[in-house]
Amino acid sequence: MGRHSENRMRQHFSFDPATNKSKCNVEGCGAEIKGNHGGNLQRHIQRRHLEILKKSSTDAVQKRAASTGQKTLDAVVVKKPKLVQVPITPEALEDACLELVTVNGRPFSIMEDSGFRKILDPLQQAIGNGFVINSTNIRDKVTTVAQSARKKLIDELSGRLILLKIDSATCRDRSVLGINVQYIEGDRIVLRTLAVRELCERHTAFYISSVVQEVLAEYRIGLKQVYSITADNGANMQKAVRVLSEIQATSLNEEEESDMDTEADDTEKEPVIEIDSVVQGHVLRSVRCSAHTLQLAVDDALKDNGVSNVIGKARRVAKKLRTPNVVAVLKRLGHKRAIVDCPTRWHSTHDMLDRLCELRSFCDDMSPTVTELHLCKTEWQAISKVVCALKPAKITTKCIQSEQLTAGDFYGL
């Protein structure tokens, strides 16, 4: 026996088995939805006819309360409404919702959440004139604002000498390539994000360089304008920069040959003249990421046999300190828990060794009964020296992760 169709939204649709489509019967709509799935029908009502969904939900709550003899919260609580005047324009309200889903990273579905609707609905009614905010029109608004911001950025970057910053990241089986641009505006460095583009193929140098060229073309930026590219030390990233450098060199050579046949135009605007004077005969430069370079330098130092042996012994002690019986004793004595590092993240190695130094007296007291916690005086001294050596590098790494960093800042740090 089949299931009963209990979704209340079906009453607003007529289903035609021949075409396998459900037609919306709401006056003035007439939209056709493939299939007869209740969730799809309800989603249409939620997006296009929100007032019907609200009325249906209210009726259902009242019907359920009447059948069970229960009272709703509104009926029990005696409300004393206090009306407030909110000085807000429709544009400001739209911008606030837009900021929620962009800057604050909230999902579009927040516009349909019951708690948020209790804030929005009174404002919509007060504004009137058919003003509505929902997940659909906010999604469309994001696209419109993005196009406007992109056009403004195209005008800003026209004819400027720029520096690119590229980096990739992978999370939950999805890889993206972030492309940022830096340029000088007066006496300050300006940083703008051009794109965060998903990578759908193998991360080869040629594929990465093609993605970069697509983004530059989208913003009408010629490789002639790019003075340098900052990337990490990955072989594919460095080769991608070399590929772009070769393309730029070829382009510049073709322009030089063309200039020999035609006279240069002296009426061009100043930024282009500046670019011509700087990059004449210039080939795009690769700048290694300072943070990644420092990471590799520290990793090389930690691979030293003496250091790696000390860290290995410290890691065994830390793992023993994390066993349930020892953790219970640590907690009873008011000590902090030990930290076990991730070997590929030397920051965590520094934190592990630093915490071990704090727990040295506990380890010395417990070592007669728990032999795994024993370390000799020389080993404790070695651990302390490694912590002292890593601490400046850790502080420096945090500092060079700032948004704006120059070569002078890096060497100063």
Short mmCIF file of C-alpha atoms in Angstrom, two decimals:
data_model
loop_
_atom_site.label_atom_id
_atom_site.label_comp_id
_atom_site.label_asym_id
_atom_site.label_seq_id
_atom_site.Cartn_x
_atom_site.Cartn_y
_atom_site.Cartn_z
CA MET A 1 0.00 0.00 0.00
CA GLY A 2 1.46 3.37 -1.03
CA ARG A 3 2.07 6.26 1.30
CA HIS A 4 -0.51 9.02 1.63
CA SER A 5 0.39 12.43 0.18
CA GLU A 6 0.27 14.53 3.35
CA ASN A 7 2.08 17.69 2.21
CA ARG A 8 -0.41 20.56 2.49
CA MET A 9 1.21 22.40 -0.41
CA ARG A 10 -0.23 19.89 -2.89
CA GLN A 11 -3.62 21.62 -2.67
CA HIS A 12 -2.16 24.55 -4.61
CA PHE A 13 -1.05 22.36 -7.55
CA SER A 14 -2.66 20.18 -10.19
CA PHE A 15 -0.60 17.20 -11.34
CA ASP A 16 -0.75 15.89 -14.93
CA PRO A 17 0.53 12.27 -15.06
CA ALA A 18 0.83 12.42 -18.85
CA THR A 19 3.45 15.17 -18.80
CA ASN A 20 4.68 14.37 -15.27
CA LYS A 21 4.38 18.04 -14.30
CA SER A 22 2.66 19.90 -11.47
CA LYS A 23 1.06 23.24 -12.35
CA CYS A 24 0.82 25.99 -9.72
CA ASN A 25 -2.80 27.11 -9.29
CA VAL A 26 -1.99 30.30 -7.41
CA GLU A 27 -3.54 33.21 -9.28
CA GLY A 28 -1.11 34.90 -11.64
CA CYS A 29 1.60 32.21 -11.34
CA GLY A 30 0.98 29.14 -13.52
CA ALA A 31 4.54 27.82 -13.07
CA GLU A 32 5.11 24.17 -14.00
CA ILE A 33 7.32 21.95 -11.84
CA LYS A 34 8.61 18.60 -12.97
CA GLY A 35 7.25 15.66 -11.01
CA ASN A 36 4.98 15.63 -7.96
CA HIS A 37 7.53 15.62 -5.13
CA GLY A 38 6.16 17.42 -2.07
CA GLY A 39 9.49 19.00 -1.21
CA ASN A 40 9.81 20.61 -4.65
CA LEU A 41 6.26 21.93 -4.46
CA GLN A 42 6.82 23.36 -0.99
CA ARG A 43 10.10 24.96 -2.12
CA HIS A 44 8.22 26.75 -4.94
CA ILE A 45 5.60 28.06 -2.51
CA GLN A 46 8.35 29.13 -0.12
CA ARG A 47 10.20 31.10 -2.81
CA ARG A 48 7.29 32.57 -4.78
CA HIS A 49 4.28 32.61 -2.44
CA LEU A 50 5.60 33.05 1.07
CA GLU A 51 2.31 34.48 2.38
CA ILE A 52 0.54 31.20 1.54
CA LEU A 53 3.19 29.18 3.38
CA LYS A 54 2.87 31.39 6.48
CA LYS A 55 -0.92 31.14 6.51
CA SER A 56 -0.78 27.36 6.07
CA SER A 57 1.69 27.01 8.97
CA THR A 58 -0.49 29.17 11.26
CA ASP A 59 -3.61 27.16 10.42
CA ALA A 60 -1.80 23.88 11.08
CA VAL A 61 -0.60 25.05 14.51
CA GLN A 62 -4.10 26.20 15.50
CA LYS A 63 -5.67 22.97 14.23
CA ARG A 64 -3.16 20.86 16.18
CA ALA A 65 -3.73 22.90 19.33
CA ALA A 66 -7.52 22.54 19.02
CA SER A 67 -7.36 18.76 18.54
CA THR A 68 -5.06 18.20 21.55
CA GLY A 69 -6.66 20.79 23.80
CA GLN A 70 -3.32 22.61 24.16
CA LYS A 71 -2.85 26.34 24.03
CA THR A 72 -0.27 28.06 21.92
CA LEU A 73 2.44 30.23 23.47
CA ASP A 74 0.73 33.37 22.10
CA ALA A 75 -2.50 32.42 23.85
CA VAL A 76 -0.82 31.72 27.20
CA VAL A 77 1.57 34.65 27.41
CA VAL A 78 -0.05 38.02 27.88
CA LYS A 79 1.79 40.29 25.48
CA LYS A 80 2.16 44.01 25.89
CA PRO A 81 3.52 45.08 22.54
CA LYS A 82 5.68 48.16 22.44
CA LEU A 83 6.03 49.56 18.98
CA VAL A 84 9.40 51.06 18.05
CA GLN A 85 10.34 53.21 15.11
CA VAL A 86 13.35 51.92 13.18
CA PRO A 87 15.08 54.48 10.91
CA ILE A 88 16.04 52.15 8.06
CA THR A 89 15.61 52.41 4.30
CA PRO A 90 14.81 49.52 1.95
CA GLU A 91 18.28 49.83 0.44
CA ALA A 92 19.94 49.65 3.87
CA LEU A 93 17.89 46.57 4.78
CA GLU A 94 18.88 44.84 1.53
CA ASP A 95 22.54 45.72 2.08
CA ALA A 96 22.39 44.29 5.62
CA CYS A 97 20.97 41.00 4.34
CA LEU A 98 23.54 40.98 1.56
CA GLU A 99 26.34 41.43 4.09
CA LEU A 100 25.00 38.48 6.08
CA VAL A 101 25.45 36.04 3.19
CA THR A 102 28.71 37.48 1.84
CA VAL A 103 30.93 39.08 4.48
CA ASN A 104 29.50 37.03 7.38
CA GLY A 105 29.27 33.80 5.37
CA ARG A 106 25.70 32.84 6.35
CA PRO A 107 23.68 30.57 3.99
CA PHE A 108 20.90 32.00 1.84
CA SER A 109 18.43 29.87 3.80
CA ILE A 110 18.79 32.24 6.76
CA MET A 111 16.31 34.50 4.95
CA GLU A 112 13.61 31.86 5.46
CA ASP A 113 14.46 30.99 9.09
CA SER A 114 11.50 31.58 11.40
CA GLY A 115 13.46 33.70 13.86
CA PHE A 116 14.86 35.96 11.14
CA ARG A 117 11.43 36.28 9.51
CA LYS A 118 10.10 37.68 12.80
CA ILE A 119 12.54 40.54 12.29
CA LEU A 120 12.08 40.95 8.55
CA ASP A 121 8.31 40.65 8.18
CA PRO A 122 7.38 43.70 10.31
CA LEU A 123 9.98 45.76 8.45
CA GLN A 124 8.65 44.61 5.08
CA GLN A 125 5.08 45.49 6.09
CA ALA A 126 6.17 48.92 7.34
CA ILE A 127 8.02 49.66 4.08
CA GLY A 128 5.15 48.41 1.90
CA ASN A 129 5.02 49.00 -1.87
CA GLY A 130 5.49 45.27 -2.51
CA PHE A 131 8.96 45.26 -0.88
CA VAL A 132 9.99 41.64 -0.22
CA ILE A 133 13.21 40.01 0.96
CA ASN A 134 13.76 36.28 0.54
CA SER A 135 16.54 33.88 -0.37
CA THR A 136 15.81 34.18 -4.11
CA ASN A 137 16.05 37.94 -4.53
CA ILE A 138 19.04 38.17 -2.18
CA ARG A 139 20.82 35.56 -4.34
CA ASP A 140 20.06 37.69 -7.40
CA LYS A 141 21.26 40.79 -5.55
CA VAL A 142 24.62 39.13 -4.84
CA THR A 143 25.14 38.57 -8.56
CA THR A 144 24.24 42.18 -9.38
CA VAL A 145 26.53 43.65 -6.72
CA ALA A 146 29.37 41.32 -7.76
CA GLN A 147 29.12 42.50 -11.37
CA SER A 148 29.19 46.12 -10.22
CA ALA A 149 32.22 45.52 -7.99
CA ARG A 150 33.99 43.70 -10.83
CA LYS A 151 33.41 46.61 -13.21
CA LYS A 152 34.75 49.07 -10.63
CA LEU A 153 37.85 46.92 -10.11
CA ILE A 154 38.44 46.75 -13.87
CA ASP A 155 38.52 50.56 -13.96
CA GLU A 156 40.88 50.67 -10.94
CA LEU A 157 43.36 48.23 -12.49
CA SER A 158 43.37 49.73 -15.96
CA GLY A 159 46.96 50.53 -16.97
CA ARG A 160 48.42 49.87 -13.50
CA LEU A 161 51.60 48.04 -12.64
CA ILE A 162 50.47 45.16 -10.41
CA LEU A 163 51.74 42.23 -8.37
CA LEU A 164 49.86 38.93 -8.19
CA LYS A 165 49.56 36.59 -5.21
CA ILE A 166 48.34 33.06 -5.94
CA ASP A 167 47.76 30.12 -3.62
CA SER A 168 45.75 26.92 -3.67
CA ALA A 169 43.81 25.11 -0.95
CA THR A 170 41.98 21.81 -0.70
CA CYS A 171 39.10 21.01 1.65
CA ARG A 172 36.58 18.16 1.50
CA ASP A 173 37.78 16.98 -1.91
CA ARG A 174 37.37 20.45 -3.46
CA SER A 175 40.37 22.47 -4.58
CA VAL A 176 40.40 26.21 -5.21
CA LEU A 177 42.95 28.70 -6.49
CA GLY A 178 42.95 32.13 -4.87
CA ILE A 179 44.24 35.01 -6.99
CA ASN A 180 44.92 38.38 -5.34
CA VAL A 181 46.34 41.56 -6.82
CA GLN A 182 48.43 44.26 -5.14
CA TYR A 183 49.14 47.76 -6.41
CA ILE A 184 50.21 51.16 -5.12
CA GLU A 185 47.59 53.84 -4.54
CA GLY A 186 49.27 57.04 -3.40
CA ASP A 187 51.43 56.06 -0.43
CA ARG A 188 49.67 52.82 0.47
CA ILE A 189 49.51 49.24 -0.80
CA VAL A 190 46.07 48.11 -1.95
CA LEU A 191 45.08 44.42 -1.93
CA ARG A 192 42.13 43.12 -3.93
CA THR A 193 40.84 39.59 -4.50
CA LEU A 194 40.25 38.86 -8.18
CA ALA A 195 38.86 35.34 -7.88
CA VAL A 196 38.67 32.14 -5.88
CA ARG A 197 38.37 29.70 -8.76
CA GLU A 198 37.62 25.99 -8.29
CA LEU A 199 40.19 23.67 -9.89
CA CYS A 200 38.53 20.81 -11.76
CA GLU A 201 41.62 19.17 -13.29
CA ARG A 202 45.03 17.94 -12.16
CA HIS A 203 47.04 20.80 -10.64
CA THR A 204 49.62 20.92 -13.40
CA ALA A 205 51.63 24.06 -14.10
CA PHE A 206 49.95 24.59 -17.47
CA TYR A 207 46.46 24.21 -16.03
CA ILE A 208 47.18 26.65 -13.17
CA SER A 209 48.71 29.17 -15.60
CA SER A 210 45.65 28.89 -17.87
CA VAL A 211 43.32 29.61 -14.93
CA VAL A 212 45.41 32.68 -14.01
CA GLN A 213 45.26 33.92 -17.62
CA GLU A 214 41.46 33.45 -17.71
CA VAL A 215 41.04 35.54 -14.55
CA LEU A 216 43.37 38.25 -15.85
CA ALA A 217 41.45 38.37 -19.12
CA GLU A 218 38.19 38.69 -17.20
CA TYR A 219 39.55 41.85 -15.56
CA ARG A 220 41.19 43.04 -18.80
CA ILE A 221 44.68 42.81 -17.30
CA GLY A 222 47.51 42.14 -19.71
CA LEU A 223 50.55 40.14 -18.64
CA LYS A 224 52.54 43.26 -19.50
CA GLN A 225 51.09 44.86 -16.35
CA VAL A 226 52.24 42.03 -14.04
CA TYR A 227 55.57 42.83 -12.40
CA SER A 228 55.82 39.77 -10.14
CA ILE A 229 53.86 36.78 -8.87
CA THR A 230 54.14 35.57 -5.28
CA ALA A 231 53.47 31.84 -4.86
CA ASP A 232 54.52 29.02 -2.56
CA ASN A 233 57.50 26.79 -3.25
CA GLY A 234 55.51 23.95 -4.85
CA ALA A 235 57.04 22.73 -8.09
CA ASN A 236 53.77 23.15 -10.00
CA MET A 237 53.32 26.72 -8.74
CA GLN A 238 56.86 27.76 -9.60
CA LYS A 239 56.63 26.17 -13.04
CA ALA A 240 53.27 27.93 -13.62
CA VAL A 241 54.98 31.27 -12.94
CA ARG A 242 57.76 30.35 -15.41
CA VAL A 243 55.13 29.53 -18.05
CA LEU A 244 53.50 32.93 -17.55
CA SER A 245 56.91 34.58 -17.65
CA GLU A 246 57.68 32.98 -21.01
CA ILE A 247 54.30 34.11 -22.39
CA GLN A 248 54.99 37.65 -21.19
CA ALA A 249 58.47 37.67 -22.72
CA THR A 250 57.08 36.50 -26.06
CA SER A 251 54.39 39.18 -25.94
CA LEU A 252 56.93 41.91 -25.15
CA ASN A 253 59.19 40.82 -28.02
CA GLU A 254 56.26 40.97 -30.43
CA GLU A 255 55.39 44.47 -29.20
CA GLU A 256 59.01 45.64 -29.66
CA GLU A 257 59.01 44.38 -33.24
CA SER A 258 55.70 46.12 -33.83
CA ASP A 259 57.03 49.39 -32.34
CA MET A 260 59.91 49.38 -34.80
CA ASP A 261 57.38 49.57 -37.67
CA THR A 262 55.09 52.20 -36.15
CA GLU A 263 55.85 55.36 -34.22
CA ALA A 264 55.05 55.28 -30.50
CA ASP A 265 51.99 57.26 -29.41
CA ASP A 266 52.94 59.92 -26.81
CA THR A 267 49.34 60.69 -25.85
CA GLU A 268 48.83 57.60 -23.73
CA LYS A 269 47.87 58.11 -20.08
CA GLU A 270 50.55 58.23 -17.41
CA PRO A 271 50.11 54.71 -15.84
CA VAL A 272 50.76 53.04 -19.22
CA ILE A 273 53.86 55.18 -19.79
CA GLU A 274 55.05 54.12 -16.36
CA ILE A 275 54.52 50.46 -17.22
CA ASP A 276 56.38 50.81 -20.50
CA SER A 277 59.37 52.40 -18.76
CA VAL A 278 59.52 49.77 -16.03
CA VAL A 279 58.94 46.56 -17.96
CA GLN A 280 60.88 47.37 -21.09
CA GLY A 281 62.85 44.19 -21.67
CA HIS A 282 61.52 42.89 -18.36
CA VAL A 283 60.40 39.32 -17.78
CA LEU A 284 57.87 38.56 -15.05
CA ARG A 285 59.52 37.66 -11.76
CA SER A 286 58.69 34.90 -9.31
CA VAL A 287 58.70 35.77 -5.60
CA ARG A 288 58.72 32.87 -3.16
CA CYS A 289 56.12 33.09 -0.38
CA SER A 290 58.01 34.30 2.69
CA ALA A 291 55.90 32.32 5.16
CA HIS A 292 56.33 29.06 3.21
CA THR A 293 60.06 29.67 2.75
CA LEU A 294 60.49 30.14 6.50
CA GLN A 295 58.48 26.96 7.11
CA LEU A 296 60.81 24.97 4.86
CA ALA A 297 63.88 26.43 6.57
CA VAL A 298 62.60 25.39 10.00
CA ASP A 299 61.64 21.93 8.68
CA ASP A 300 65.19 21.46 7.38
CA ALA A 301 66.60 22.40 10.78
CA LEU A 302 64.30 19.94 12.59
CA LYS A 303 65.49 17.10 10.34
CA ASP A 304 68.93 17.22 11.99
CA ASN A 305 69.59 13.86 13.61
CA GLY A 306 70.22 15.25 17.09
CA VAL A 307 67.12 17.44 17.05
CA SER A 308 64.85 14.77 15.55
CA ASN A 309 65.97 12.23 18.21
CA VAL A 310 65.11 14.65 21.01
CA ILE A 311 61.73 15.43 19.47
CA GLY A 312 61.01 11.70 19.06
CA LYS A 313 61.66 11.05 22.77
CA ALA A 314 59.57 14.07 23.75
CA ARG A 315 56.72 12.83 21.56
CA ARG A 316 56.71 9.45 23.33
CA VAL A 317 56.51 11.18 26.72
CA ALA A 318 53.69 13.44 25.49
CA LYS A 319 51.70 10.43 24.25
CA LYS A 320 52.10 8.74 27.63
CA LEU A 321 50.92 11.90 29.37
CA ARG A 322 47.76 11.72 27.24
CA THR A 323 46.74 8.25 28.49
CA PRO A 324 43.55 8.26 30.63
CA ASN A 325 45.24 7.28 33.91
CA VAL A 326 47.93 9.96 33.68
CA VAL A 327 45.42 12.57 32.46
CA ALA A 328 43.31 11.91 35.55
CA VAL A 329 46.33 12.56 37.82
CA LEU A 330 47.25 15.73 35.89
CA LYS A 331 43.71 17.02 36.23
CA ARG A 332 43.58 16.24 39.95
CA LEU A 333 46.82 18.19 40.51
CA GLY A 334 45.59 21.16 38.45
CA HIS A 335 48.10 20.76 35.59
CA LYS A 336 47.37 21.44 31.93
CA ARG A 337 47.05 18.51 29.52
CA ALA A 338 50.01 17.50 27.40
CA ILE A 339 50.00 18.29 23.68
CA VAL A 340 50.82 15.74 20.97
CA ASP A 341 52.13 17.38 17.82
CA CYS A 342 51.42 16.80 14.15
CA PRO A 343 54.89 16.03 12.70
CA THR A 344 54.19 17.97 9.49
CA ARG A 345 53.27 21.13 11.45
CA TRP A 346 56.29 22.39 13.39
CA HIS A 347 54.14 24.96 15.21
CA SER A 348 52.48 22.07 17.02
CA THR A 349 55.92 20.59 17.74
CA HIS A 350 56.94 23.84 19.44
CA ASP A 351 53.70 23.81 21.48
CA MET A 352 54.24 20.17 22.49
CA LEU A 353 57.81 20.81 23.69
CA ASP A 354 56.81 24.03 25.44
CA ARG A 355 54.05 22.25 27.37
CA LEU A 356 56.46 19.43 28.26
CA CYS A 357 58.79 21.99 29.84
CA GLU A 358 55.87 23.16 31.99
CA LEU A 359 55.22 19.54 33.07
CA ARG A 360 58.86 18.68 33.77
CA SER A 361 58.46 18.55 37.56
CA PHE A 362 55.42 16.27 37.20
CA CYS A 363 57.36 13.92 34.88
CA ASP A 364 60.31 13.82 37.29
CA ASP A 365 58.02 13.00 40.23
CA MET A 366 56.10 10.29 38.34
CA SER A 367 59.05 8.72 36.48
CA PRO A 368 59.94 6.23 39.28
CA THR A 369 56.50 4.59 38.88
CA VAL A 370 55.83 5.43 35.21
CA THR A 371 59.18 4.79 33.53
CA GLU A 372 57.93 6.08 30.14
CA LEU A 373 57.96 9.62 31.58
CA HIS A 374 61.69 9.52 32.37
CA LEU A 375 64.03 11.89 30.53
CA CYS A 376 67.58 12.60 31.63
CA LYS A 377 68.81 16.09 32.50
CA THR A 378 70.65 16.44 29.16
CA GLU A 379 67.46 15.61 27.22
CA TRP A 380 65.43 18.18 29.16
CA GLN A 381 68.07 20.79 28.40
CA ALA A 382 67.96 19.87 24.70
CA ILE A 383 64.16 20.23 24.67
CA SER A 384 64.45 23.65 26.29
CA LYS A 385 66.98 24.75 23.67
CA VAL A 386 64.73 23.61 20.80
CA VAL A 387 61.83 25.61 22.29
CA CYS A 388 64.03 28.72 22.57
CA ALA A 389 65.15 28.29 18.95
CA LEU A 390 61.62 27.79 17.59
CA LYS A 391 59.86 30.57 19.49
CA PRO A 392 61.24 33.49 17.38
CA ALA A 393 60.37 31.61 14.18
CA LYS A 394 56.82 31.02 15.44
CA ILE A 395 56.36 34.70 16.33
CA THR A 396 57.77 35.73 12.95
CA THR A 397 55.45 33.34 11.09
CA LYS A 398 52.42 34.92 12.75
CA CYS A 399 53.66 38.39 11.82
CA ILE A 400 54.34 37.62 8.15
CA GLN A 401 50.83 36.24 7.71
CA SER A 402 49.60 39.84 7.70
CA GLU A 403 47.62 41.09 4.72
CA GLN A 404 50.26 43.52 3.50
CA LEU A 405 53.90 42.47 3.59
CA THR A 406 56.91 44.00 1.86
CA ALA A 407 60.40 42.57 1.46
CA GLY A 408 61.68 45.06 4.03
CA ASP A 409 59.07 43.92 6.55
CA PHE A 410 60.11 40.31 6.05
CA TYR A 411 63.83 40.91 6.55
CA GLY A 412 63.13 43.21 9.50
CA LEU A 413 61.06 40.54 11.21
#
